[in-house]
PDB file of C-alpha atoms and ligand atoms in Angstrom:
ATOM      1  CA  UNK A 258     -10.468  16.336   9.078  1.00 73.00           C
ATOM      2  CA  UNK A 259      -8.043  14.558  11.402  1.00 81.00           C
ATOM      3  CA  UNK A 260     -10.135  11.379  11.723  1.00 95.00           C
ATOM      4  CA  UNK A 261     -10.994  10.976   8.049  1.00 98.00           C
ATOM      5  CA  UNK A 262      -9.540   7.869   6.354  1.00 98.00           C
ATOM      6  CA  UNK A 263      -9.128   9.515   2.959  1.00 98.00           C
ATOM      7  CA  UNK A 264      -7.585  12.693   4.427  1.00 98.00           C
ATOM      8  CA  UNK A 265      -5.041  10.393   6.096  1.00 98.00           C
ATOM      9  CA  UNK A 266      -4.330   8.700   2.744  1.00 98.00           C
ATOM     10  CA  UNK A 267      -3.763  12.113   1.121  1.00 98.00           C
ATOM     11  CA  UNK A 268      -1.339  13.046   3.910  1.00 97.00           C
ATOM     12  CA  UNK A 269       0.487   9.717   3.598  1.00 97.00           C
ATOM     13  CA  UNK A 270      -0.456   8.656   7.123  1.00 97.00           C
ATOM     14  CA  UNK A 271      -2.171   5.539   5.748  1.00 97.00           C
ATOM     15  CA  UNK A 272      -0.646   3.757   2.750  1.00 98.00           C
ATOM     16  CA  UNK A 273      -2.497   3.591  -0.556  1.00 98.00           C
ATOM     17  CA  UNK A 274      -1.705   2.426  -4.038  1.00 98.00           C
ATOM     18  CA  UNK A 275      -1.483   5.882  -5.593  1.00 98.00           C
ATOM     19  CA  UNK A 276      -2.083   6.403  -9.298  1.00 98.00           C
ATOM     20  CA  UNK A 277      -2.079  10.189  -9.670  1.00 98.00           C
ATOM     21  CA  UNK A 278      -1.908  13.375  -7.645  1.00 98.00           C
ATOM     22  CA  UNK A 279      -1.956  17.102  -8.367  1.00 98.00           C
ATOM     23  CA  UNK A 280      -2.766  20.211  -6.341  1.00 98.00           C
ATOM     24  CA  UNK A 281      -6.514  19.457  -6.283  1.00 98.00           C
ATOM     25  CA  UNK A 282      -7.096  15.710  -6.558  1.00 98.00           C
ATOM     26  CA  UNK A 283      -5.652  12.352  -5.538  1.00 98.00           C
ATOM     27  CA  UNK A 284      -6.349   8.975  -7.218  1.00 98.00           C
ATOM     28  CA  UNK A 285      -5.633   5.497  -5.869  1.00 98.00           C
ATOM     29  CA  UNK A 286      -6.661   1.895  -6.374  1.00 98.00           C
ATOM     30  CA  UNK A 287      -9.666   0.720  -4.366  1.00 98.00           C
ATOM     31  CA  UNK A 288      -8.598  -1.735  -1.659  1.00 98.00           C
ATOM     32  CA  UNK A 289     -11.594  -4.001  -2.453  1.00 98.00           C
ATOM     33  CA  UNK A 290     -11.771  -3.887  -6.228  1.00 98.00           C
ATOM     34  CA  UNK A 291     -15.142  -4.781  -7.736  1.00 97.00           C
ATOM     35  CA  UNK A 292     -13.803  -4.994 -11.300  1.00 98.00           C
ATOM     36  CA  UNK A 293     -10.423  -5.650 -12.960  1.00 98.00           C
ATOM     37  CA  UNK A 294      -9.903  -1.889 -12.805  1.00 98.00           C
ATOM     38  CA  UNK A 295     -11.346  -0.026  -9.809  1.00 98.00           C
ATOM     39  CA  UNK A 296      -9.856   3.199  -8.574  1.00 98.00           C
ATOM     40  CA  UNK A 297     -11.070   6.222  -6.619  1.00 99.00           C
ATOM     41  CA  UNK A 298     -10.560   9.910  -7.370  1.00 99.00           C
ATOM     42  CA  UNK A 299     -10.926  12.238  -4.396  1.00 98.00           C
ATOM     43  CA  UNK A 300     -10.523  15.974  -3.816  1.00 98.00           C
ATOM     44  CA  UNK A 301      -7.694  16.997  -1.498  1.00 98.00           C
ATOM     45  CA  UNK A 302     -10.199  19.261   0.239  1.00 98.00           C
ATOM     46  CA  UNK A 303     -12.322  17.369   2.754  1.00 98.00           C
ATOM     47  CA  UNK A 304     -15.952  17.320   1.571  1.00 98.00           C
ATOM     48  CA  UNK A 305     -18.177  14.822   3.385  1.00 98.00           C
ATOM     49  CA  UNK A 306     -20.830  14.120   0.758  1.00 98.00           C
ATOM     50  CA  UNK A 307     -21.751  15.326  -2.709  1.00 98.00           C
ATOM     51  CA  UNK A 308     -24.594  17.227  -0.983  1.00 98.00           C
ATOM     52  CA  UNK A 309     -21.908  19.447   0.568  1.00 98.00           C
ATOM     53  CA  UNK A 310     -19.996  20.130  -2.658  1.00 98.00           C
ATOM     54  CA  UNK A 311     -19.932  23.718  -3.894  1.00 98.00           C
ATOM     55  CA  UNK A 312     -17.214  23.983  -6.549  1.00 98.00           C
ATOM     56  CA  UNK A 313     -18.357  22.757  -9.990  1.00 98.00           C
ATOM     57  CA  UNK A 314     -14.837  22.974 -11.367  1.00 98.00           C
ATOM     58  CA  UNK A 315     -13.505  20.658  -8.683  1.00 98.00           C
ATOM     59  CA  UNK A 316     -16.367  18.180  -9.129  1.00 98.00           C
ATOM     60  CA  UNK A 317     -15.844  18.195 -12.879  1.00 98.00           C
ATOM     61  CA  UNK A 318     -12.144  17.638 -12.399  1.00 98.00           C
ATOM     62  CA  UNK A 319     -12.839  14.381 -10.553  1.00 98.00           C
ATOM     63  CA  UNK A 320     -14.567  13.014 -13.667  1.00 98.00           C
ATOM     64  CA  UNK A 321     -11.964  14.257 -16.122  1.00 98.00           C
ATOM     65  CA  UNK A 322      -9.181  12.839 -13.958  1.00 98.00           C
ATOM     66  CA  UNK A 323     -10.912   9.444 -13.974  1.00 98.00           C
ATOM     67  CA  UNK A 324     -11.228   9.603 -17.753  1.00 98.00           C
ATOM     68  CA  UNK A 325      -7.569  10.477 -18.192  1.00 98.00           C
ATOM     69  CA  UNK A 326      -6.476   7.622 -15.929  1.00 98.00           C
ATOM     70  CA  UNK A 327      -8.788   5.161 -17.735  1.00 98.00           C
ATOM     71  CA  UNK A 328      -7.159   6.223 -21.011  1.00 98.00           C
ATOM     72  CA  UNK A 329      -3.669   5.926 -19.539  1.00 98.00           C
ATOM     73  CA  UNK A 330      -4.447   2.445 -18.159  1.00 98.00           C
ATOM     74  CA  UNK A 331      -5.827   1.385 -21.538  1.00 98.00           C
ATOM     75  CA  UNK A 332      -9.466   0.524 -20.800  1.00 98.00           C
ATOM     76  CA  UNK A 333     -11.231   3.766 -21.737  1.00 98.00           C
ATOM     77  CA  UNK A 334     -12.081   2.606 -25.253  1.00 98.00           C
ATOM     78  CA  UNK A 335     -13.814  -0.555 -24.043  1.00 98.00           C
ATOM     79  CA  UNK A 336     -15.777   1.496 -21.521  1.00 98.00           C
ATOM     80  CA  UNK A 337     -16.122   2.005 -17.813  1.00 98.00           C
ATOM     81  CA  UNK A 338     -18.420   3.448 -15.152  1.00 98.00           C
ATOM     82  CA  UNK A 339     -17.962   6.411 -12.836  1.00 98.00           C
ATOM     83  CA  UNK A 340     -20.181   6.717  -9.786  1.00 98.00           C
ATOM     84  CA  UNK A 341     -20.401   8.656  -6.535  1.00 98.00           C
ATOM     85  CA  UNK A 342     -22.391   7.131  -3.704  1.00 98.00           C
ATOM     86  CA  UNK A 343     -24.191   9.557  -1.381  1.00 98.00           C
ATOM     87  CA  UNK A 344     -25.314   8.863   2.179  1.00 98.00           C
ATOM     88  CA  UNK A 345     -26.979   5.701   3.438  1.00 98.00           C
ATOM     89  CA  UNK A 346     -29.299   4.898   0.554  1.00 97.00           C
ATOM     90  CA  UNK A 347     -26.497   5.500  -1.923  1.00 98.00           C
ATOM     91  CA  UNK A 348     -24.253   3.061  -0.087  1.00 97.00           C
ATOM     92  CA  UNK A 349     -21.645   5.607   0.999  1.00 98.00           C
ATOM     93  CA  UNK A 350     -19.291   4.202   3.634  1.00 98.00           C
ATOM     94  CA  UNK A 351     -16.425   6.719   3.600  1.00 98.00           C
ATOM     95  CA  UNK A 352     -17.541  10.287   4.231  1.00 98.00           C
ATOM     96  CA  UNK A 353     -14.966  12.070   2.087  1.00 98.00           C
ATOM     97  CA  UNK A 354     -16.365  12.278  -1.427  1.00 98.00           C
ATOM     98  CA  UNK A 355     -14.861   9.941  -3.969  1.00 98.00           C
ATOM     99  CA  UNK A 356     -15.554   9.086  -7.562  1.00 98.00           C
ATOM    100  CA  UNK A 357     -15.405   5.357  -8.237  1.00 98.00           C
ATOM    101  CA  UNK A 358     -14.116   4.367 -11.670  1.00 98.00           C
ATOM    102  CA  UNK A 359     -14.727   0.720 -12.620  1.00 98.00           C
ATOM    103  CA  UNK A 360     -13.694  -0.967 -15.852  1.00 98.00           C
ATOM    104  CA  UNK A 361     -12.129  -3.994 -17.448  1.00 98.00           C
ATOM    105  CA  UNK A 362     -15.352  -6.020 -17.621  1.00 97.00           C
ATOM    106  CA  UNK A 363     -18.944  -5.553 -18.772  1.00 97.00           C
ATOM    107  CA  UNK A 364     -20.922  -3.988 -15.927  1.00 97.00           C
ATOM    108  CA  UNK A 365     -24.582  -4.720 -15.349  1.00 96.00           C
ATOM    109  CA  UNK A 366     -27.362  -2.136 -15.161  1.00 96.00           C
ATOM    110  CA  UNK A 367     -29.218  -1.230 -13.037  1.00 94.00           C
ATOM    111  CA  UNK A 368     -26.859  -1.537 -10.074  1.00 91.00           C
ATOM    112  CA  UNK A 369     -28.209  -3.315  -6.987  1.00 82.00           C
TER     113      UNK A 369
HETATM  114  P1  AMP B1704     -18.266   4.017  -0.728  1.00 65.99           P
HETATM  115  O1  AMP B1704     -18.962   2.759  -0.279  1.00 65.99           O
HETATM  116  O2  AMP B1704     -18.830   4.616  -1.995  1.00 65.99           O
HETATM  117  O3  AMP B1704     -18.155   5.042   0.384  1.00 65.99           O
HETATM  118  O4  AMP B1704     -16.818   3.577  -1.152  1.00 65.99           O
HETATM  119  C1  AMP B1704     -15.736   3.507  -0.268  1.00 65.99           C
HETATM  120  C2  AMP B1704     -14.677   2.746  -0.983  1.00 65.99           C
HETATM  121  O5  AMP B1704     -13.446   2.947  -0.325  1.00 65.99           O
HETATM  122  C3  AMP B1704     -14.920   1.234  -1.021  1.00 65.99           C
HETATM  123  O6  AMP B1704     -14.967   0.780  -2.375  1.00 65.99           O
HETATM  124  C4  AMP B1704     -13.729   0.659  -0.252  1.00 65.99           C
HETATM  125  O7  AMP B1704     -13.282  -0.565  -0.774  1.00 65.99           O
HETATM  126  C5  AMP B1704     -12.714   1.774  -0.420  1.00 65.99           C
HETATM  127  N1  AMP B1704     -11.686   1.814   0.635  1.00 65.99           N
HETATM  128  C6  AMP B1704     -11.895   1.777   1.967  1.00 65.99           C
HETATM  129  N2  AMP B1704     -10.706   1.863   2.619  1.00 65.99           N
HETATM  130  C7  AMP B1704      -9.744   1.953   1.671  1.00 65.99           C
HETATM  131  C8  AMP B1704      -8.330   2.070   1.698  1.00 65.99           C
HETATM  132  N3  AMP B1704      -7.643   2.101   2.865  1.00 65.99           N
HETATM  133  N4  AMP B1704      -7.661   2.145   0.525  1.00 65.99           N
HETATM  134  C9  AMP B1704      -8.339   2.087  -0.636  1.00 65.99           C
HETATM  135  N5  AMP B1704      -9.680   2.007  -0.744  1.00 65.99           N
HETATM  136  C10 AMP B1704     -10.381   1.937   0.400  1.00 65.99           C
HETATM  137 ZN1   ZN B1705     -11.401  13.709   4.454  1.00 65.99          ZN
END
């Protein structure tokens, strides 16, 4: 998708604070962190919303990549949250699916 912000980040057309990349996924720090640790894991394939996702292996890999990064960054043991927002009621603002991973502080529940 030529006009997709996250596709442009994957291609290096827009700078991002990259954490990890392989053939399937790309992870980078959120530009507006809501916790001491807040990064996003996205598929390299453009998928607009989780409603459009078809590949369970790819969706699972987003979660396992977040877990690995949380371990590498040293906050996995204390705990963290992973979340994917979907469409308007879910609060999605960028229509290329992304898994948020937030940690480094106690998070409240339920979310707003
Ligand atoms: P959502 O509201 O679930 O669609 O989340 C979109 C997330 O992308 C927000 O947390 C934004 O802060 C984040 N974001 C938007 N633009 C950028 C960017 N250029 N680099 C890093 N994160 C971004
Ligand atoms: Zn995209």
